[in-house]
Amino acid sequence: MAGIIEVQNLTKIFSTKDAEVEALQGINLSIQAGEIYGIIGMSGAGKSTLVRCLNFLERPTEGTVKIEDKDLGAMTEKELRKQRSEIAMIFQHFNLLMQKNVLDNICFPLVIAGMDKKEARKRAEGLLDIVGMKEKAKAYPSQLSGGQKQRVAIARALAGNPKILLCDEATSALDPQTTQAILALLKDINKQYGITIVIITHEMAVVREVCSHVAIISGGHLVEQGRVFDIFSHPQTKAAKELILKGDNETELNLEDHQRDLMRGKSCIRIVFSVNSSFEPVIANMVLKFGQPVNIMKADTMNVEGIARGEMILQLPEGEELQEQLKEYLRERGLAVEEVDGYVE
Amino acid sequence: MWSKEVIWMIVEGIGDTLYMTLVSTLCGYILGLPMGITLAVTDKNGIKPNAVVYKILDVIANVIRSIPFLILLILLIPFTIFLVGKSYGSTGTIVPLTVAAAPFIARMVESSLNEVDKGVIEAAQSMGAGTFTIIWRVMLVEARTSILVGATIAIGTVLGYSAMAGIVGGGGLGDIAIRYGYYRWQADIMLATVILLVVLVQIFQTIGMRLSNKLDKRKL
């Protein structure tokens, strides 16, 4: 099925005076209507460039971007501007007009679209209610906290009845609690208005929290994509493993350096299981059955696609044959089992 | 010495100085504001980069700004006569004052607009705003306090230039200072005009800064 956003073979090259930098290379992406799609990568991976190619703030060097089957590259400047008004965007630094109050900021896209000022104000007030900022209508951005500014920015983004909302590191300047609140708001908006949301981030926690699908960008290439749970439990590439294990949020599986040293060269495995399905004490039973102790290095539970998941890192006893048997035992019980060597290299 | 005539002359001088300064600054903005906007927009980091247009305006601004005002005043005499019929008096001084002020103002407007957060401009672009909308509704709005501070500086500078016009019979306080203070050695009159010039600049500066602080919604 053709998605609401179809990216084909997208390449972006920035030419500077003395060098050409390939920011993106051969990206293929298909995002279905109504999804919350995460694009994750380390800083400098090219994800911000990618999101700007989705509304042609950056023109791709090669390849096509289609929104609802319409090719952005074939549009005139005027058509493109009209199309952009249907693709809203929010930013890391909010980018509100500092000299305008909250209400006028939200009216801004409506005024650009030529709506009557009175009507625009009325609509803006309704939007303020949705994002829970009604009492701040007359305040100026400098009087608001980061989370409040992002709420205003979200209201502004919704003003033009967009079909797509692009979020460029929208929670990266916010503290963990505020991040949660903003993510909950985005989820809510996705559910209530069916707006397709594309979330650019460097935090796995953000993707886990709200996204259904994710694409991993590394060095300008799209290295892995799929359902968040699949990638979370079976990361294929080094980039994916790094993002999952390293993390930079406290809820992420943070491995201390000494833990990494311990794991290096040892037979450690990472297992992921659904908390709901873990009535059976799998690890304990395994230890009893094989009569061999395992060392639990780290255990945590977290939300993935809205479902609680458990994650554990186990150090297995010596002996290759025994290790294989243990892994087989765990797999038979429906757990995702991964070698950890790849993570700690 | 402080006869009625002298006092009346000084009062008239204040009027002439204000007339020259304000009209020239206004005309300076009529030319300089669009020029400054064009410079900021066509800059290679602007919203519609255009190297040719930028370079032409850049050179014009630099050339005029590098000519000392006194020389410009004399160079422009034929042009001034063509435009307003005479090259002396307050009205005759407005033409060279405007020509000198416009590129100066353009540079200040350019720098004010370049200070506007690129993120806000990008946000407007993402909403589908065109170039004109971005200039009018984003850049000029966000930069307005900085532009106002620039205007305050411009008025002070033009006031200083207007005093120089006394050399060619330009009228105003500067003219009085030169005729009485320099040619006739009447130090008291010169001192009085200098003090008045200082007071005028002070007043404009205070009003300008107060207004700009009041308008700035970032400082609440």
mmCIF file of C-alpha atoms in Angstrom, chain A residues 25-194:
data_model
loop_
_atom_site.group_PDB
_atom_site.id
_atom_site.type_symbol
_atom_site.label_atom_id
_atom_site.label_comp_id
_atom_site.label_asym_id
_atom_site.label_seq_id
_atom_site.Cartn_x
_atom_site.Cartn_y
_atom_site.Cartn_z
ATOM 1 C CA GLN A 25 22.279 8.495 0.508
ATOM 2 C CA GLY A 26 19.687 6.322 -1.181
ATOM 3 C CA ILE A 27 16.983 6.633 1.458
ATOM 4 C CA ASN A 28 13.757 4.687 0.866
ATOM 5 C CA LEU A 29 10.938 5.250 3.282
ATOM 6 C CA SER A 30 7.241 4.512 3.311
ATOM 7 C CA ILE A 31 5.122 5.995 6.073
ATOM 8 C CA GLN A 32 1.460 4.976 6.305
ATOM 9 C CA ALA A 33 -1.294 7.425 7.183
ATOM 10 C CA GLY A 34 -2.051 7.540 10.896
ATOM 11 C CA GLU A 35 1.273 6.098 12.012
ATOM 12 C CA ILE A 36 3.648 7.584 14.527
ATOM 13 C CA TYR A 37 6.927 7.000 12.767
ATOM 14 C CA GLY A 38 10.252 7.458 14.469
ATOM 15 C CA ILE A 39 13.468 8.369 12.698
ATOM 16 C CA ILE A 40 16.367 7.871 15.048
ATOM 17 C CA GLY A 41 20.088 8.356 14.760
ATOM 18 C CA MET A 42 23.099 9.812 16.493
ATOM 19 C CA SER A 43 23.699 13.510 15.971
ATOM 20 C CA GLY A 44 25.139 14.174 12.542
ATOM 21 C CA ALA A 45 23.538 11.058 11.084
ATOM 22 C CA GLY A 46 21.440 13.151 8.701
ATOM 23 C CA LYS A 47 18.026 12.813 10.299
ATOM 24 C CA SER A 48 17.355 16.561 10.489
ATOM 25 C CA THR A 49 18.213 16.872 6.813
ATOM 26 C CA LEU A 50 15.881 13.978 6.048
ATOM 27 C CA VAL A 51 12.930 15.565 7.818
ATOM 28 C CA ARG A 52 13.556 18.837 5.959
ATOM 29 C CA CYS A 53 13.441 16.940 2.695
ATOM 30 C CA LEU A 54 9.942 15.735 3.583
ATOM 31 C CA ASN A 55 8.558 19.261 3.164
ATOM 32 C CA PHE A 56 11.282 20.430 0.785
ATOM 33 C CA LEU A 57 12.770 22.986 3.147
ATOM 34 C CA GLU A 58 15.807 21.161 1.797
ATOM 35 C CA ARG A 59 15.589 20.154 -1.825
ATOM 36 C CA PRO A 60 16.936 16.629 -2.337
ATOM 37 C CA THR A 61 19.829 16.297 -4.754
ATOM 38 C CA GLU A 62 18.336 13.088 -6.123
ATOM 39 C CA GLY A 63 15.253 10.979 -5.580
ATOM 40 C CA THR A 64 11.607 11.747 -5.036
ATOM 41 C CA VAL A 65 9.389 12.640 -2.117
ATOM 42 C CA LYS A 66 5.686 11.996 -2.586
ATOM 43 C CA ILE A 67 3.035 13.213 -0.183
ATOM 44 C CA GLU A 68 -0.324 11.542 -0.815
ATOM 45 C CA ASP A 69 0.989 10.462 -4.195
ATOM 46 C CA LYS A 70 1.906 14.023 -5.211
ATOM 47 C CA ASP A 71 5.537 14.531 -6.173
ATOM 48 C CA LEU A 72 6.954 17.553 -4.319
ATOM 49 C CA GLY A 73 9.788 17.855 -6.831
ATOM 50 C CA ALA A 74 7.343 18.483 -9.670
ATOM 51 C CA MET A 75 5.537 21.319 -7.893
ATOM 52 C CA THR A 76 5.840 25.008 -8.604
ATOM 53 C CA GLU A 77 6.924 27.297 -5.786
ATOM 54 C CA LYS A 78 3.313 28.271 -5.185
ATOM 55 C CA GLU A 79 1.990 24.715 -5.111
ATOM 56 C CA LEU A 80 4.805 23.778 -2.778
ATOM 57 C CA ARG A 81 3.891 26.538 -0.341
ATOM 58 C CA LYS A 82 0.312 25.324 -0.335
ATOM 59 C CA GLN A 83 1.445 21.753 0.240
ATOM 60 C CA ARG A 84 3.666 22.866 3.127
ATOM 61 C CA SER A 85 0.701 24.353 4.917
ATOM 62 C CA GLU A 86 -0.635 20.781 5.178
ATOM 63 C CA ILE A 87 2.608 19.502 6.681
ATOM 64 C CA ALA A 88 3.133 21.115 10.055
ATOM 65 C CA MET A 89 6.432 21.095 11.862
ATOM 66 C CA ILE A 90 7.632 21.582 15.419
ATOM 67 C CA PHE A 91 11.208 22.169 16.466
ATOM 68 C CA GLN A 92 13.714 21.574 19.233
ATOM 69 C CA HIS A 93 13.894 25.276 20.054
ATOM 70 C CA PHE A 94 10.169 25.885 19.521
ATOM 71 C CA ASN A 95 10.763 28.771 17.075
ATOM 72 C CA LEU A 96 7.912 30.964 18.255
ATOM 73 C CA LEU A 97 7.683 34.640 17.393
ATOM 74 C CA MET A 98 9.171 36.238 20.491
ATOM 75 C CA GLN A 99 7.476 39.588 19.884
ATOM 76 C CA LYS A 100 3.977 38.158 19.547
ATOM 77 C CA ASN A 101 1.792 36.755 22.292
ATOM 78 C CA VAL A 102 0.667 33.153 22.458
ATOM 79 C CA LEU A 103 -2.629 33.739 20.688
ATOM 80 C CA ASP A 104 -1.053 35.670 17.807
ATOM 81 C CA ASN A 105 1.586 32.976 17.438
ATOM 82 C CA ILE A 106 -1.096 30.365 16.940
ATOM 83 C CA CYS A 107 -2.961 32.658 14.544
ATOM 84 C CA PHE A 108 0.172 33.064 12.450
ATOM 85 C CA PRO A 109 -0.276 30.138 10.016
ATOM 86 C CA LEU A 110 -3.958 31.050 9.648
ATOM 87 C CA VAL A 111 -3.121 34.652 8.839
ATOM 88 C CA ILE A 112 -0.594 33.448 6.256
ATOM 89 C CA ALA A 113 -3.339 31.321 4.742
ATOM 90 C CA GLY A 114 -5.461 34.465 4.501
ATOM 91 C CA MET A 115 -8.011 33.730 7.210
ATOM 92 C CA ASP A 116 -9.962 36.591 8.727
ATOM 93 C CA LYS A 117 -8.325 37.772 11.942
ATOM 94 C CA LYS A 118 -11.385 37.355 14.123
ATOM 95 C CA GLU A 119 -12.027 33.857 12.883
ATOM 96 C CA ALA A 120 -8.358 32.987 13.322
ATOM 97 C CA ARG A 121 -8.454 34.150 16.949
ATOM 98 C CA LYS A 122 -11.478 32.015 17.637
ATOM 99 C CA ARG A 123 -9.832 28.937 16.189
ATOM 100 C CA ALA A 124 -6.616 29.713 18.071
ATOM 101 C CA GLU A 125 -8.487 29.844 21.367
ATOM 102 C CA GLY A 126 -9.953 26.418 20.702
ATOM 103 C CA LEU A 127 -6.499 25.046 19.937
ATOM 104 C CA LEU A 128 -5.080 26.518 23.138
ATOM 105 C CA ASP A 129 -7.690 24.539 24.998
ATOM 106 C CA ILE A 130 -6.601 21.308 23.309
ATOM 107 C CA VAL A 131 -2.999 21.769 24.414
ATOM 108 C CA GLY A 132 -4.061 22.881 27.879
ATOM 109 C CA MET A 133 -2.754 26.450 27.719
ATOM 110 C CA LYS A 134 -5.963 28.440 27.752
ATOM 111 C CA GLU A 135 -5.016 30.753 30.595
ATOM 112 C CA LYS A 136 -1.775 31.752 28.844
ATOM 113 C CA ALA A 137 -3.372 33.271 25.722
ATOM 114 C CA LYS A 138 -2.041 36.774 26.380
ATOM 115 C CA ALA A 139 1.377 35.714 27.637
ATOM 116 C CA TYR A 140 4.530 36.181 25.580
ATOM 117 C CA PRO A 141 6.870 33.263 24.826
ATOM 118 C CA SER A 142 9.582 34.699 27.094
ATOM 119 C CA GLN A 143 7.212 34.186 30.033
ATOM 120 C CA LEU A 144 6.699 30.489 29.322
ATOM 121 C CA SER A 145 8.665 27.381 30.266
ATOM 122 C CA GLY A 146 10.094 25.084 27.616
ATOM 123 C CA GLY A 147 7.220 22.626 27.875
ATOM 124 C CA GLN A 148 4.650 25.414 27.609
ATOM 125 C CA LYS A 149 6.415 26.843 24.566
ATOM 126 C CA GLN A 150 6.308 23.445 22.891
ATOM 127 C CA ARG A 151 2.595 23.196 23.656
ATOM 128 C CA VAL A 152 2.054 26.540 21.978
ATOM 129 C CA ALA A 153 4.132 25.360 19.035
ATOM 130 C CA ILE A 154 1.978 22.229 18.794
ATOM 131 C CA ALA A 155 -1.195 24.339 18.846
ATOM 132 C CA ARG A 156 0.302 26.495 16.103
ATOM 133 C CA ALA A 157 1.163 23.375 14.117
ATOM 134 C CA LEU A 158 -2.399 22.100 14.415
ATOM 135 C CA ALA A 159 -3.915 25.423 13.351
ATOM 136 C CA GLY A 160 -3.799 24.683 9.644
ATOM 137 C CA ASN A 161 -5.475 21.253 9.976
ATOM 138 C CA PRO A 162 -2.362 19.425 8.864
ATOM 139 C CA LYS A 163 -2.358 15.811 7.716
ATOM 140 C CA ILE A 164 1.227 15.328 8.769
ATOM 141 C CA LEU A 165 3.175 16.626 11.766
ATOM 142 C CA LEU A 166 6.965 16.588 11.607
ATOM 143 C CA CYS A 167 8.728 16.788 14.969
ATOM 144 C CA ASP A 168 12.390 17.717 14.765
ATOM 145 C CA GLU A 169 13.958 16.797 18.128
ATOM 146 C CA ALA A 170 10.841 18.286 19.689
ATOM 147 C CA THR A 171 11.594 16.975 23.175
ATOM 148 C CA SER A 172 15.361 17.260 23.179
ATOM 149 C CA ALA A 173 15.407 20.573 25.024
ATOM 150 C CA LEU A 174 12.965 19.382 27.670
ATOM 151 C CA ASP A 175 13.403 17.567 30.977
ATOM 152 C CA PRO A 176 12.208 13.929 31.292
ATOM 153 C CA GLN A 177 8.838 14.739 32.893
ATOM 154 C CA THR A 178 7.995 17.431 30.358
ATOM 155 C CA THR A 179 9.117 15.079 27.595
ATOM 156 C CA GLN A 180 6.627 12.501 28.837
ATOM 157 C CA ALA A 181 3.839 15.072 28.889
ATOM 158 C CA ILE A 182 4.598 16.328 25.380
ATOM 159 C CA LEU A 183 4.817 12.762 24.042
ATOM 160 C CA ALA A 184 1.473 11.962 25.643
ATOM 161 C CA LEU A 185 0.009 15.024 23.962
ATOM 162 C CA LEU A 186 1.393 13.957 20.582
ATOM 163 C CA LYS A 187 -0.033 10.468 21.046
ATOM 164 C CA ASP A 188 -3.370 11.983 21.908
ATOM 165 C CA ILE A 189 -3.351 14.190 18.828
ATOM 166 C CA ASN A 190 -2.448 11.225 16.652
ATOM 167 C CA LYS A 191 -5.342 9.223 18.033
ATOM 168 C CA GLN A 192 -7.963 11.974 18.038
ATOM 169 C CA TYR A 193 -7.249 13.661 14.726
ATOM 170 C CA GLY A 194 -5.552 10.837 12.868
#
